[in-house]
Amino acid sequence: MPHGPFAKGTRVSVTPVGQDTFESTIVDLVDNLTYADETSFGDTTLLFRHTLVPVEGGTQVTHRLDISGPSAAEVGPELGPQISGDFDVSMARLFKQAEALANRG
C-alpha cells in the first residue's frame, strides 16, 4: 500500500504472505518501462526492479533483486531465493488484478 502518490520517493508498505509488514521506498518509476523499490534491513539493502517491454500480444516483465551492503555476501545466498521464490505466484496475482482493472475502464 503506497503512503502517498505512486511516485519516486513514496514509501510503500508490503506484507508478504505469512510475514510481517515492512516498508520500501520507490526509487525509480518510468510509466510503462520500469518500477523499482528499495528496502533496508540493518546494513543490507534490497533493490527490487521490474522492467516492462512491449511484446506481441502483451508485455514481458523482468524482475531483478539486487542485495547490497556489508552483509550481502553472507545473507544473500539464503535471503535471495527466499524472497524471489514466490515471484511467479505473486506477479501472476498482480497481473490478474491489473488486467481486471484495465478491463473496467
PDB file of C-alpha atoms in Angstrom:
ATOM      1  CA  MET A   1       0.000   0.000   0.000  1.00  0.00           C
ATOM      2  CA  PRO A   2       1.512   3.363  -1.029  1.00  0.00           C
ATOM      3  CA  HIS A   3       1.681   6.178   1.516  1.00  0.00           C
ATOM      4  CA  GLY A   4       1.138   8.982  -0.964  1.00  0.00           C
ATOM      5  CA  PRO A   5       1.154   9.284  -4.733  1.00  0.00           C
ATOM      6  CA  PHE A   6       2.548   6.459  -6.835  1.00  0.00           C
ATOM      7  CA  ALA A   7       5.773   8.362  -7.458  1.00  0.00           C
ATOM      8  CA  LYS A   8       9.513   8.288  -6.806  1.00  0.00           C
ATOM      9  CA  GLY A   9      10.194   8.848  -3.102  1.00  0.00           C
ATOM     10  CA  THR A  10       6.871   7.464  -1.851  1.00  0.00           C
ATOM     11  CA  ARG A  11       7.014   4.887   0.939  1.00  0.00           C
ATOM     12  CA  VAL A  12       5.160   1.613   0.331  1.00  0.00           C
ATOM     13  CA  SER A  13       4.025  -0.927   2.956  1.00  0.00           C
ATOM     14  CA  VAL A  14       4.463  -4.532   1.838  1.00  0.00           C
ATOM     15  CA  THR A  15       3.076  -7.578   3.655  1.00  0.00           C
ATOM     16  CA  PRO A  16       4.282 -10.892   2.224  1.00  0.00           C
ATOM     17  CA  VAL A  17       2.011 -13.858   2.941  1.00  0.00           C
ATOM     18  CA  GLY A  18       2.715 -15.139   6.443  1.00  0.00           C
ATOM     19  CA  GLN A  19       5.228 -12.392   7.254  1.00  0.00           C
ATOM     20  CA  ASP A  20       5.336  -9.030   8.989  1.00  0.00           C
ATOM     21  CA  THR A  21       4.782  -5.794   7.091  1.00  0.00           C
ATOM     22  CA  PHE A  22       7.881  -3.855   6.035  1.00  0.00           C
ATOM     23  CA  GLU A  23       8.364  -0.552   4.242  1.00  0.00           C
ATOM     24  CA  SER A  24      10.069   0.156   0.934  1.00  0.00           C
ATOM     25  CA  THR A  25      10.702   3.388  -0.940  1.00  0.00           C
ATOM     26  CA  ILE A  26      10.000   3.828  -4.649  1.00  0.00           C
ATOM     27  CA  VAL A  27      13.391   4.767  -6.131  1.00  0.00           C
ATOM     28  CA  ASP A  28      12.671   4.586  -9.870  1.00  0.00           C
ATOM     29  CA  LEU A  29       9.436   4.863 -11.798  1.00  0.00           C
ATOM     30  CA  VAL A  30       9.004   5.403 -15.519  1.00  0.00           C
ATOM     31  CA  ASP A  31       5.482   4.783 -16.833  1.00  0.00           C
ATOM     32  CA  ASN A  32       5.253   1.598 -18.867  1.00  0.00           C
ATOM     33  CA  LEU A  33       9.035   0.976 -18.573  1.00  0.00           C
ATOM     34  CA  THR A  34      10.299   0.357 -15.046  1.00  0.00           C
ATOM     35  CA  TYR A  35       9.421   0.310 -11.372  1.00  0.00           C
ATOM     36  CA  ALA A  36      11.945  -0.126  -8.581  1.00  0.00           C
ATOM     37  CA  ASP A  37      11.719  -0.020  -4.812  1.00  0.00           C
ATOM     38  CA  GLU A  38      14.346  -0.310  -2.122  1.00  0.00           C
ATOM     39  CA  THR A  39      14.176  -1.807   1.362  1.00  0.00           C
ATOM     40  CA  SER A  40      16.849  -1.724   4.062  1.00  0.00           C
ATOM     41  CA  PHE A  41      17.249  -4.250   6.870  1.00  0.00           C
ATOM     42  CA  GLY A  42      20.135  -3.199   9.093  1.00  0.00           C
ATOM     43  CA  ASP A  43      23.186  -2.905   6.846  1.00  0.00           C
ATOM     44  CA  THR A  44      21.604  -4.843   3.974  1.00  0.00           C
ATOM     45  CA  THR A  45      19.696  -3.170   1.145  1.00  0.00           C
ATOM     46  CA  LEU A  46      17.305  -4.944  -1.208  1.00  0.00           C
ATOM     47  CA  LEU A  47      16.587  -3.326  -4.581  1.00  0.00           C
ATOM     48  CA  PHE A  48      13.637  -4.799  -6.463  1.00  0.00           C
ATOM     49  CA  ARG A  49      13.458  -3.736 -10.125  1.00  0.00           C
ATOM     50  CA  HIS A  50      10.652  -4.625 -12.531  1.00  0.00           C
ATOM     51  CA  THR A  51      11.232  -3.806 -16.220  1.00  0.00           C
ATOM     52  CA  LEU A  52       8.432  -3.868 -18.790  1.00  0.00           C
ATOM     53  CA  VAL A  53       8.995  -4.452 -22.517  1.00  0.00           C
ATOM     54  CA  PRO A  54       6.144  -4.487 -25.052  1.00  0.00           C
ATOM     55  CA  VAL A  55       5.953  -7.740 -26.998  1.00  0.00           C
ATOM     56  CA  GLU A  56       3.439  -9.040 -29.484  1.00  0.00           C
ATOM     57  CA  GLY A  57       0.248  -9.806 -27.580  1.00  0.00           C
ATOM     58  CA  GLY A  58       1.281  -8.230 -24.279  1.00  0.00           C
ATOM     59  CA  THR A  59       4.144  -7.150 -22.090  1.00  0.00           C
ATOM     60  CA  GLN A  60       7.258  -9.009 -20.960  1.00  0.00           C
ATOM     61  CA  VAL A  61       8.098  -8.262 -17.331  1.00  0.00           C
ATOM     62  CA  THR A  62      11.574  -8.927 -15.948  1.00  0.00           C
ATOM     63  CA  HIS A  63      12.190  -8.955 -12.189  1.00  0.00           C
ATOM     64  CA  ARG A  64      15.576  -8.362 -10.638  1.00  0.00           C
ATOM     65  CA  LEU A  65      16.623  -8.424  -6.980  1.00  0.00           C
ATOM     66  CA  ASP A  66      19.953  -6.844  -6.013  1.00  0.00           C
ATOM     67  CA  ILE A  67      21.222  -7.377  -2.466  1.00  0.00           C
ATOM     68  CA  SER A  68      23.945  -4.990  -1.298  1.00  0.00           C
ATOM     69  CA  GLY A  69      25.697  -3.832   1.857  1.00  0.00           C
ATOM     70  CA  PRO A  70      28.394  -5.230   4.156  1.00  0.00           C
ATOM     71  CA  SER A  71      26.369  -8.386   4.928  1.00  0.00           C
ATOM     72  CA  ALA A  72      25.198  -9.055   1.352  1.00  0.00           C
ATOM     73  CA  ALA A  73      27.679 -11.841   0.616  1.00  0.00           C
ATOM     74  CA  GLU A  74      26.728 -13.513   3.870  1.00  0.00           C
ATOM     75  CA  VAL A  75      22.919 -13.238   3.762  1.00  0.00           C
ATOM     76  CA  GLY A  76      22.347 -13.027   0.002  1.00  0.00           C
ATOM     77  CA  PRO A  77      22.670 -16.720  -0.912  1.00  0.00           C
ATOM     78  CA  GLU A  78      19.928 -17.645   1.568  1.00  0.00           C
ATOM     79  CA  LEU A  79      17.799 -14.487   1.502  1.00  0.00           C
ATOM     80  CA  GLY A  80      17.653 -14.093  -2.288  1.00  0.00           C
ATOM     81  CA  PRO A  81      15.946 -17.424  -3.033  1.00  0.00           C
ATOM     82  CA  GLN A  82      13.570 -16.962  -0.061  1.00  0.00           C
ATOM     83  CA  ILE A  83      12.432 -13.596  -1.399  1.00  0.00           C
ATOM     84  CA  SER A  84      12.292 -14.399  -5.096  1.00  0.00           C
ATOM     85  CA  GLY A  85      10.921 -17.923  -4.682  1.00  0.00           C
ATOM     86  CA  ASP A  86       7.305 -16.757  -4.873  1.00  0.00           C
ATOM     87  CA  PHE A  87       7.739 -14.035  -7.514  1.00  0.00           C
ATOM     88  CA  ASP A  88       5.948 -16.092 -10.160  1.00  0.00           C
ATOM     89  CA  VAL A  89       2.860 -16.612  -7.976  1.00  0.00           C
ATOM     90  CA  SER A  90       2.859 -13.053  -6.611  1.00  0.00           C
ATOM     91  CA  MET A  91       3.303 -11.476 -10.021  1.00  0.00           C
ATOM     92  CA  ALA A  92       0.605 -13.678 -11.583  1.00  0.00           C
ATOM     93  CA  ARG A  93      -1.843 -12.394  -8.959  1.00  0.00           C
ATOM     94  CA  LEU A  94      -0.743  -8.809  -9.535  1.00  0.00           C
ATOM     95  CA  PHE A  95      -1.102  -9.119 -13.324  1.00  0.00           C
ATOM     96  CA  LYS A  96      -4.554 -10.653 -12.944  1.00  0.00           C
ATOM     97  CA  GLN A  97      -5.652  -7.700 -10.787  1.00  0.00           C
ATOM     98  CA  ALA A  98      -4.116  -5.203 -13.218  1.00  0.00           C
ATOM     99  CA  GLU A  99      -5.881  -6.849 -16.145  1.00  0.00           C
ATOM    100  CA  ALA A 100      -9.213  -6.746 -14.307  1.00  0.00           C
ATOM    101  CA  LEU A 101      -8.728  -3.039 -13.572  1.00  0.00           C
ATOM    102  CA  ALA A 102      -7.772  -2.323 -17.202  1.00  0.00           C
ATOM    103  CA  ASN A 103     -10.886  -4.118 -18.466  1.00  0.00           C
ATOM    104  CA  ARG A 104     -13.126  -1.985 -16.228  1.00  0.00           C
ATOM    105  CA  GLY A 105     -12.021   1.332 -17.604  1.00  0.00           C
TER     106      GLY A 105
END
